[in-house]
PDB file of C-alpha atoms in Angstrom:
ATOM      1  CA  UNK A   1      84.832 122.064 101.786  1.00 97.00           C
ATOM      2  CA  UNK A   2      84.295 122.719  98.092  1.00 98.00           C
ATOM      3  CA  UNK A   3      84.621 119.969  95.495  1.00 99.00           C
ATOM      4  CA  UNK A   4      86.728 120.811  92.463  1.00 99.00           C
ATOM      5  CA  UNK A   5      85.862 119.244  89.123  1.00 98.00           C
ATOM      6  CA  UNK A   6      88.617 118.350  86.686  1.00 98.00           C
ATOM      7  CA  UNK A   7      87.759 121.220  84.344  1.00 98.00           C
ATOM      8  CA  UNK A   8      88.308 123.751  87.146  1.00 99.00           C
ATOM      9  CA  UNK A   9      91.712 122.203  87.878  1.00 99.00           C
ATOM     10  CA  UNK A  10      92.631 122.196  84.178  1.00 99.00           C
ATOM     11  CA  UNK A  11      91.699 125.862  83.759  1.00 99.00           C
ATOM     12  CA  UNK A  12      93.690 126.777  86.863  1.00 98.00           C
ATOM     13  CA  UNK A  13      96.776 124.804  85.840  1.00 98.00           C
ATOM     14  CA  UNK A  14      96.820 125.780  82.159  1.00 98.00           C
ATOM     15  CA  UNK A  15      95.514 129.353  82.414  1.00 98.00           C
ATOM     16  CA  UNK A  16      94.399 129.021  78.794  1.00 97.00           C
ATOM     17  CA  UNK A  17      90.828 130.297  78.853  1.00 98.00           C
ATOM     18  CA  UNK A  18      90.249 134.050  79.179  1.00 98.00           C
ATOM     19  CA  UNK A  19      86.867 133.577  80.868  1.00 98.00           C
ATOM     20  CA  UNK A  20      87.137 130.349  82.866  1.00 98.00           C
ATOM     21  CA  UNK A  21      90.780 130.508  84.007  1.00 99.00           C
ATOM     22  CA  UNK A  22      90.333 133.688  86.086  1.00 99.00           C
ATOM     23  CA  UNK A  23      87.209 132.202  87.700  1.00 99.00           C
ATOM     24  CA  UNK A  24      89.073 128.989  88.522  1.00 99.00           C
ATOM     25  CA  UNK A  25      91.971 131.017  89.931  1.00 98.00           C
ATOM     26  CA  UNK A  26      89.685 133.164  92.050  1.00 98.00           C
ATOM     27  CA  UNK A  27      87.985 130.109  93.544  1.00 99.00           C
ATOM     28  CA  UNK A  28      91.142 128.075  94.162  1.00 98.00           C
ATOM     29  CA  UNK A  29      93.070 131.021  95.569  1.00 98.00           C
ATOM     30  CA  UNK A  30      90.182 131.761  97.966  1.00 98.00           C
ATOM     31  CA  UNK A  31      90.403 128.316  99.565  1.00 98.00           C
ATOM     32  CA  UNK A  32      91.726 128.030 103.100  1.00 98.00           C
ATOM     33  CA  UNK A  33      92.649 125.250 105.479  1.00 96.00           C
ATOM     34  CA  UNK A  34      89.251 125.862 107.132  1.00 98.00           C
ATOM     35  CA  UNK A  35      87.388 125.821 103.806  1.00 98.00           C
ATOM     36  CA  UNK A  36      89.553 123.603 101.615  1.00 98.00           C
ATOM     37  CA  UNK A  37      88.985 122.348  98.119  1.00 99.00           C
ATOM     38  CA  UNK A  38      88.362 118.648  97.635  1.00 99.00           C
ATOM     39  CA  UNK A  39      89.997 116.845  94.709  1.00 99.00           C
ATOM     40  CA  UNK A  40      88.724 113.324  94.052  1.00 98.00           C
ATOM     41  CA  UNK A  41      90.858 110.447  92.864  1.00 98.00           C
ATOM     42  CA  UNK A  42      88.901 110.490  89.593  1.00 98.00           C
ATOM     43  CA  UNK A  43      89.696 114.180  89.080  1.00 98.00           C
ATOM     44  CA  UNK A  44      93.407 113.486  89.576  1.00 99.00           C
ATOM     45  CA  UNK A  45      93.345 110.750  86.925  1.00 98.00           C
ATOM     46  CA  UNK A  46      91.337 112.922  84.533  1.00 98.00           C
ATOM     47  CA  UNK A  47      93.688 115.862  85.097  1.00 99.00           C
ATOM     48  CA  UNK A  48      96.706 113.763  84.146  1.00 98.00           C
ATOM     49  CA  UNK A  49      94.896 112.387  81.097  1.00 98.00           C
ATOM     50  CA  UNK A  50      93.840 115.858  79.902  1.00 98.00           C
ATOM     51  CA  UNK A  51      97.315 117.322  80.414  1.00 98.00           C
ATOM     52  CA  UNK A  52      98.881 114.446  78.467  1.00 98.00           C
ATOM     53  CA  UNK A  53      96.362 114.028  75.669  1.00 97.00           C
ATOM     54  CA  UNK A  54      95.079 117.557  75.089  1.00 97.00           C
ATOM     55  CA  UNK A  55      98.067 119.668  76.115  1.00 98.00           C
ATOM     56  CA  UNK A  56     100.928 117.244  75.365  1.00 98.00           C
ATOM     57  CA  UNK A  57     102.406 118.111  78.755  1.00 98.00           C
ATOM     58  CA  UNK A  58     105.782 116.597  79.542  1.00 97.00           C
ATOM     59  CA  UNK A  59     105.936 113.936  82.224  1.00 97.00           C
ATOM     60  CA  UNK A  60     108.088 116.236  84.378  1.00 97.00           C
ATOM     61  CA  UNK A  61     105.432 118.963  84.179  1.00 98.00           C
ATOM     62  CA  UNK A  62     102.696 116.532  85.194  1.00 98.00           C
ATOM     63  CA  UNK A  63     104.792 115.359  88.134  1.00 98.00           C
ATOM     64  CA  UNK A  64     105.255 118.986  89.208  1.00 98.00           C
ATOM     65  CA  UNK A  65     101.513 119.675  88.962  1.00 98.00           C
ATOM     66  CA  UNK A  66     100.626 116.612  91.043  1.00 98.00           C
ATOM     67  CA  UNK A  67     103.307 117.323  93.644  1.00 98.00           C
ATOM     68  CA  UNK A  68     102.016 120.883  93.958  1.00 98.00           C
ATOM     69  CA  UNK A  69      98.416 119.722  94.404  1.00 98.00           C
ATOM     70  CA  UNK A  70      99.424 117.134  96.987  1.00 98.00           C
ATOM     71  CA  UNK A  71     101.468 119.666  98.972  1.00 98.00           C
ATOM     72  CA  UNK A  72      98.836 122.410  98.941  1.00 98.00           C
ATOM     73  CA  UNK A  73      97.410 122.679 102.451  1.00 97.00           C
ATOM     74  CA  UNK A  74      94.225 124.286 101.150  1.00 98.00           C
ATOM     75  CA  UNK A  75      93.364 121.142  99.188  1.00 98.00           C
ATOM     76  CA  UNK A  76      92.128 117.813 100.471  1.00 98.00           C
ATOM     77  CA  UNK A  77      93.160 115.140  97.987  1.00 98.00           C
ATOM     78  CA  UNK A  78      91.245 111.871  98.133  1.00 98.00           C
ATOM     79  CA  UNK A  79      93.613 108.989  98.918  1.00 98.00           C
ATOM     80  CA  UNK A  80      96.607 111.340  98.897  1.00 98.00           C
ATOM     81  CA  UNK A  81      99.053 108.747 100.235  1.00 98.00           C
ATOM     82  CA  UNK A  82      98.150 106.278  97.489  1.00 98.00           C
ATOM     83  CA  UNK A  83      98.548 109.031  94.901  1.00 98.00           C
ATOM     84  CA  UNK A  84     101.999 109.835  96.342  1.00 98.00           C
ATOM     85  CA  UNK A  85     102.949 106.169  96.002  1.00 97.00           C
ATOM     86  CA  UNK A  86     101.669 106.033  92.419  1.00 97.00           C
ATOM     87  CA  UNK A  87     103.451 109.283  91.611  1.00 98.00           C
ATOM     88  CA  UNK A  88     106.766 107.899  92.870  1.00 96.00           C
ATOM     89  CA  UNK A  89     106.313 104.811  90.704  1.00 94.00           C
ATOM     90  CA  UNK A  90     105.252 106.954  87.715  1.00 96.00           C
ATOM     91  CA  UNK A  91     108.320 109.168  88.139  1.00 96.00           C
ATOM     92  CA  UNK A  92     110.717 106.231  88.340  1.00 93.00           C
ATOM     93  CA  UNK A  93     109.307 104.136  85.490  1.00 91.00           C
ATOM     94  CA  UNK A  94     107.862 104.216  81.993  1.00 90.00           C
ATOM     95  CA  UNK A  95     104.425 103.252  83.271  1.00 91.00           C
ATOM     96  CA  UNK A  96     101.311 105.342  82.733  1.00 94.00           C
ATOM     97  CA  UNK A  97     100.134 107.231  85.792  1.00 96.00           C
ATOM     98  CA  UNK A  98      96.752 105.478  85.675  1.00 96.00           C
ATOM     99  CA  UNK A  99      98.440 102.056  85.683  1.00 95.00           C
ATOM    100  CA  UNK A 100     100.594 103.069  88.638  1.00 95.00           C
ATOM    101  CA  UNK A 101      97.524 104.286  90.490  1.00 97.00           C
ATOM    102  CA  UNK A 102      95.511 101.153  89.712  1.00 96.00           C
ATOM    103  CA  UNK A 103      98.316  98.969  91.033  1.00 95.00           C
ATOM    104  CA  UNK A 104      98.835 101.072  94.176  1.00 96.00           C
ATOM    105  CA  UNK A 105      95.080 101.163  94.922  1.00 97.00           C
ATOM    106  CA  UNK A 106      94.918  97.381  94.632  1.00 96.00           C
ATOM    107  CA  UNK A 107      97.975  97.040  96.860  1.00 95.00           C
ATOM    108  CA  UNK A 108      96.403  99.349  99.459  1.00 96.00           C
ATOM    109  CA  UNK A 109      93.257  97.209  99.351  1.00 97.00           C
ATOM    110  CA  UNK A 110      95.320  94.160 100.255  1.00 96.00           C
ATOM    111  CA  UNK A 111      95.407  92.518  96.838  1.00 95.00           C
ATOM    112  CA  UNK A 112      98.062  89.868  96.301  1.00 93.00           C
ATOM    113  CA  UNK A 113      98.710  91.323  92.832  1.00 92.00           C
ATOM    114  CA  UNK A 114      96.987  93.245  90.046  1.00 95.00           C
ATOM    115  CA  UNK A 115      96.198  91.206  86.939  1.00 96.00           C
ATOM    116  CA  UNK A 116      96.461  92.766  83.487  1.00 95.00           C
ATOM    117  CA  UNK A 117      96.718  91.843  79.821  1.00 95.00           C
ATOM    118  CA  UNK A 118      98.880  94.938  79.243  1.00 90.00           C
ATOM    119  CA  UNK A 119     102.527  93.901  78.880  1.00 89.00           C
ATOM    120  CA  UNK A 120     103.859  97.404  79.514  1.00 86.00           C
ATOM    121  CA  UNK A 121     101.759  97.775  82.671  1.00 85.00           C
ATOM    122  CA  UNK A 122     103.025  94.419  83.889  1.00 87.00           C
ATOM    123  CA  UNK A 123     106.639  95.444  83.309  1.00 82.00           C
ATOM    124  CA  UNK A 124     106.541  99.069  84.393  1.00 78.00           C
ATOM    125  CA  UNK A 125     103.771  99.286  86.991  1.00 76.00           C
ATOM    126  CA  UNK A 126     104.406  96.012  88.799  1.00 82.00           C
ATOM    127  CA  UNK A 127     101.277  94.204  87.683  1.00 91.00           C
ATOM    128  CA  UNK A 128     101.074  90.511  86.799  1.00 92.00           C
ATOM    129  CA  UNK A 129     100.365  89.790  83.140  1.00 93.00           C
ATOM    130  CA  UNK A 130      97.767  87.186  82.279  1.00 93.00           C
ATOM    131  CA  UNK A 131      98.941  84.956  79.463  1.00 90.00           C
TER     132      UNK A 131
END
């Protein structure tokens, strides 16, 4: 298994760097089910953040990228089922992906609820706002 840092994923997805993008493509396209790539939960969150903040990617494009990663047999995604749950919530609401993921991780850990001061996270991601 080969770990994939966020910057490798970004270069592969965006294909915007004439030197690094081909290297990222070569590595990712060489992965197999016997020698898969590993994508950590942190890399997934960073990827979404970079696509939103640096590339102004549309929500629908981010959803497509995450669905593709999650469905790729040559990739092992850390906590894939929790990411799927967060992605469904992200798709169906106005919540940030990170908020959806935080709430779903807490739920998976058996938390009664996820406390937040963020009103929008409480409304959209199903957290409980502290007042």
